[in-house]
Amino acid sequence: MHFLRLRPGGLQPAQLDHLRQEVATGRFKTAAQVCDWVEKTFGRGFSRSGMRKLLQRLGCSFHQVSGFLFKADPDKQQEFLENYAQDKSQAQAEGWRRYFLDGVHPLYGLDVLFGCWLLVGQRFEVGVGGGRKRLNILGAYCPDDHEYVDRRYTGQNLNAQSLIELFTLLMARHPETKHFRIYLDNARYHHAIVLREWIATVQQDRGVQFDLKHLPAYSPNLNLIERLWKFLRKEALQKWHATFEDMQQAVADVLDHLDRYEKQLASLMTERFHLSPRIETVIVGVGRAA
């Protein structure tokens, strides 16, 4: 590679490779730490600015690490994705509708902190509230035609009745559909007896089946709607709202007008899923092993 022939900083090609391997472990949180390691390992001194330039030339960048739930089972996640691929073909052939379902709970005044560029020495303060007011949203997202449907509550928590109300809304929107496949996590109310009884009654009386497919434990990475919630927080909640009602309106301005964000969502809401890594391949606290 071109940067190896130039030998940045006087380091030999093998030393540069060694440095890149160490960076890949996630052990360095600052350029100063890299400087100390290079000096101890290779006997070469660098300034912090010089090290940043060297790291950039080596194809390295500074960014936020990604977290995952270490209790997740990658084998069960892989099995879920294999079944999901079969579901997609069957749904297309038999006219099913498929939805990823989840709840989100914006807290007034507690989601407003964010990072931004400021002038050197500038202090930018954002007021936060006490988090006593919460908006509860139960949403469903269809990966096939990108339809989004939800129910929103301010005076009650999400429960089995919330699911029943959302499923009722789906039936009203798609009266011709006889099979709804719902991907959802293992929240307690997703297994409620009253929900199972309602599903059985609807199937018997109306011939409509709500087929619940529960995600593997500790697998939010497999729930497509989680990405929409992340997008919602960025667009609607990382700013100050004078009142709880203003926050509700900001949320509605996003969720009720997702067509305005078609370009961003086209690359975000894809059916490409990332499996949790196996715990034996991870050095806890510093990222994946090189």
PDB file of N, CA and C in Angstrom, residues 9 28 41 45 89 105 127 151 205 233 259:
ATOM      1  N   GLY A   9       6.162   8.612   9.758  1.00  0.00           N
ATOM      2  CA  GLY A   9       6.752   8.728  11.075  1.00  0.00           C
ATOM      3  C   GLY A   9       8.010   7.911  11.263  1.00  0.00           C
ATOM      4  N   PHE A  28      -7.350   2.028  22.376  1.00  0.00           N
ATOM      5  CA  PHE A  28      -6.925   3.420  22.471  1.00  0.00           C
ATOM      6  C   PHE A  28      -8.129   4.359  22.458  1.00  0.00           C
ATOM      7  N   THR A  41       6.729   0.809  22.656  1.00  0.00           N
ATOM      8  CA  THR A  41       6.867  -0.387  21.832  1.00  0.00           C
ATOM      9  C   THR A  41       7.968  -0.248  20.788  1.00  0.00           C
ATOM     10  N   GLY A  45       8.889   8.815  19.136  1.00  0.00           N
ATOM     11  CA  GLY A  45       8.053   9.830  19.746  1.00  0.00           C
ATOM     12  C   GLY A  45       7.203  10.561  18.731  1.00  0.00           C
ATOM     13  N   SER A  89     -40.819 -15.208   1.494  1.00  0.00           N
ATOM     14  CA  SER A  89     -41.292 -15.866   0.266  1.00  0.00           C
ATOM     15  C   SER A  89     -42.735 -16.317   0.418  1.00  0.00           C
ATOM     16  N   HIS A 105     -40.806   4.859  24.520  1.00  0.00           N
ATOM     17  CA  HIS A 105     -41.361   5.651  25.621  1.00  0.00           C
ATOM     18  C   HIS A 105     -40.582   6.963  25.802  1.00  0.00           C
ATOM     19  N   GLY A 127     -31.820  22.927  28.915  1.00  0.00           N
ATOM     20  CA  GLY A 127     -32.611  22.570  30.083  1.00  0.00           C
ATOM     21  C   GLY A 127     -33.186  21.169  29.967  1.00  0.00           C
ATOM     22  N   ARG A 151     -50.187   3.220  17.966  1.00  0.00           N
ATOM     23  CA  ARG A 151     -51.117   3.720  18.964  1.00  0.00           C
ATOM     24  C   ARG A 151     -50.289   4.475  19.994  1.00  0.00           C
ATOM     25  N   ASP A 205     -63.986 -16.198  14.644  1.00  0.00           N
ATOM     26  CA  ASP A 205     -65.144 -15.422  14.207  1.00  0.00           C
ATOM     27  C   ASP A 205     -64.939 -14.756  12.839  1.00  0.00           C
ATOM     28  N   ARG A 233     -35.648   9.558  17.816  1.00  0.00           N
ATOM     29  CA  ARG A 233     -34.949  10.295  18.878  1.00  0.00           C
ATOM     30  C   ARG A 233     -34.058  11.380  18.290  1.00  0.00           C
ATOM     31  N   ASP A 259     -42.942  10.021   5.043  1.00  0.00           N
ATOM     32  CA  ASP A 259     -42.639  10.223   3.624  1.00  0.00           C
ATOM     33  C   ASP A 259     -41.651  11.376   3.423  1.00  0.00           C
TER      34      ASP A 259
END
